Short mmCIF file of C-alpha atoms in Angstrom, two decimals:
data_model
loop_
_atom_site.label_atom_id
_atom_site.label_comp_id
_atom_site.label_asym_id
_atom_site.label_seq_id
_atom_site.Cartn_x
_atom_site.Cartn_y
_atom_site.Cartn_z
CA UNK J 152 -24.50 42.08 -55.78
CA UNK J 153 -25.55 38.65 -57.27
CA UNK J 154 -22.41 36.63 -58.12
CA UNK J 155 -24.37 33.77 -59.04
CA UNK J 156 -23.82 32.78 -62.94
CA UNK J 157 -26.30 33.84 -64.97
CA UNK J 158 -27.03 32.28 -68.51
CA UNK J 159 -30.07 32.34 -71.11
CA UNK J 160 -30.87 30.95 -74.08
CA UNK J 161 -33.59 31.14 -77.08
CA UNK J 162 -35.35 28.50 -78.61
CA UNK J 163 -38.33 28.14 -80.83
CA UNK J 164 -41.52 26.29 -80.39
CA UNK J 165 -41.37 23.54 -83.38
CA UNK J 166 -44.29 21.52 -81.98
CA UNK J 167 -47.69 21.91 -84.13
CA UNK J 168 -49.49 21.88 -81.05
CA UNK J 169 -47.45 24.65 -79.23
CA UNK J 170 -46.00 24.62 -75.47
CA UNK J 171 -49.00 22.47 -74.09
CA UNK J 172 -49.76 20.41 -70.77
CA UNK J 173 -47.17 16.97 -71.61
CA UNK J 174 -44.26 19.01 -72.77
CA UNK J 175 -44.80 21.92 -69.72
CA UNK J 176 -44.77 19.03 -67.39
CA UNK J 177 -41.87 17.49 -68.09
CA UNK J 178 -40.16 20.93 -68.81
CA UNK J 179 -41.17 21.25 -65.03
CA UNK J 180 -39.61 18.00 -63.88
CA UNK J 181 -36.41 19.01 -65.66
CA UNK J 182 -36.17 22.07 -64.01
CA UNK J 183 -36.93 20.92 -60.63
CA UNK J 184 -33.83 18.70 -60.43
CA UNK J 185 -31.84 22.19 -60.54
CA UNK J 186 -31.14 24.42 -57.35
CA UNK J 187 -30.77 27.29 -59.89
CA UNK J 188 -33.76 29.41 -60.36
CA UNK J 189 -35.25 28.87 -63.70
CA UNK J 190 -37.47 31.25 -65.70
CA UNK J 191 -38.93 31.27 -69.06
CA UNK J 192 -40.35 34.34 -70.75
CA UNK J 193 -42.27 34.96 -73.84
CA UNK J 194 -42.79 38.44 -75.34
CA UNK J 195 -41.27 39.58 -72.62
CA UNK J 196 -43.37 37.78 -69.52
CA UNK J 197 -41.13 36.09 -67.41
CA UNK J 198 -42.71 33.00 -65.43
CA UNK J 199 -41.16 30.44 -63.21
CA UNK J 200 -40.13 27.05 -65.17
CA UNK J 201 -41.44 25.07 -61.92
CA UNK J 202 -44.76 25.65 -62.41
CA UNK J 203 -47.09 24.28 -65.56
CA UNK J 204 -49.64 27.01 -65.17
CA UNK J 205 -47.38 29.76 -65.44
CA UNK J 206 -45.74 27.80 -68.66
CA UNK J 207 -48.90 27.52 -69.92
CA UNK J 208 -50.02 31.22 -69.07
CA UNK J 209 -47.24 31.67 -72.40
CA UNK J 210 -49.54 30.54 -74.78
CA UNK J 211 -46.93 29.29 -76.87
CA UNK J 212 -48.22 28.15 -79.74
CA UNK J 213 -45.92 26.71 -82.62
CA UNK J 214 -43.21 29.21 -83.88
CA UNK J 215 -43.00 31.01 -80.39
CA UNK J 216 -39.41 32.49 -79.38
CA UNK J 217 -38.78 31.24 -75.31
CA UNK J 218 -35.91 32.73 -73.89
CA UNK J 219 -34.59 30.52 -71.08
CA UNK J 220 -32.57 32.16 -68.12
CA UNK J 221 -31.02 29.97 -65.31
CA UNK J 222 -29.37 31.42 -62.44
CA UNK J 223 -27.39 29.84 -59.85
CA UNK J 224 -24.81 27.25 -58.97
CA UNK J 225 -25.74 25.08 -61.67
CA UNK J 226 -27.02 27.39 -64.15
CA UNK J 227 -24.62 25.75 -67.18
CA UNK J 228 -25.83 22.47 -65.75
CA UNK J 229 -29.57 23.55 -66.13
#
């Protein structure tokens, strides 16, 4: 069993030009400075936030619902 904390969160995409390269980037960087496993997931794909082509695999355009899950020691932190 995982005792790591788990949390997860929703936001929507409020950019006109969606999720794109700039933003996924330095989503990336963000989420690299974590040791907690990161994952974002739009209808219902789940992809690794350390990586800009899986971000951009989303296709989140504007008005897109992420859900953001972070697991690990710093999960709240994340």
């Amino acid at each position: 069993m995982n005792d790591s904390p788990t949390l997860e969160r929703e936001f929507t995409v409020a950019s006109e030009l969606g999720l794109h390269a700039r933003p996924a980037g330095q989503f990336v960087r963000v989420a690299g400075r974590f040791s907690a496993e990161i994952t974002v997931s739009a209808n219902e794909e789940w992809v690794s936030a350390r990586s800009v082509l899986s971000l951009l695999s989303l296709a989140a355009s504007q008005g897109t619902r992420l859900r953001i899950r972070a697991c690990g020691a710093d999960a709240a932190e994340a």
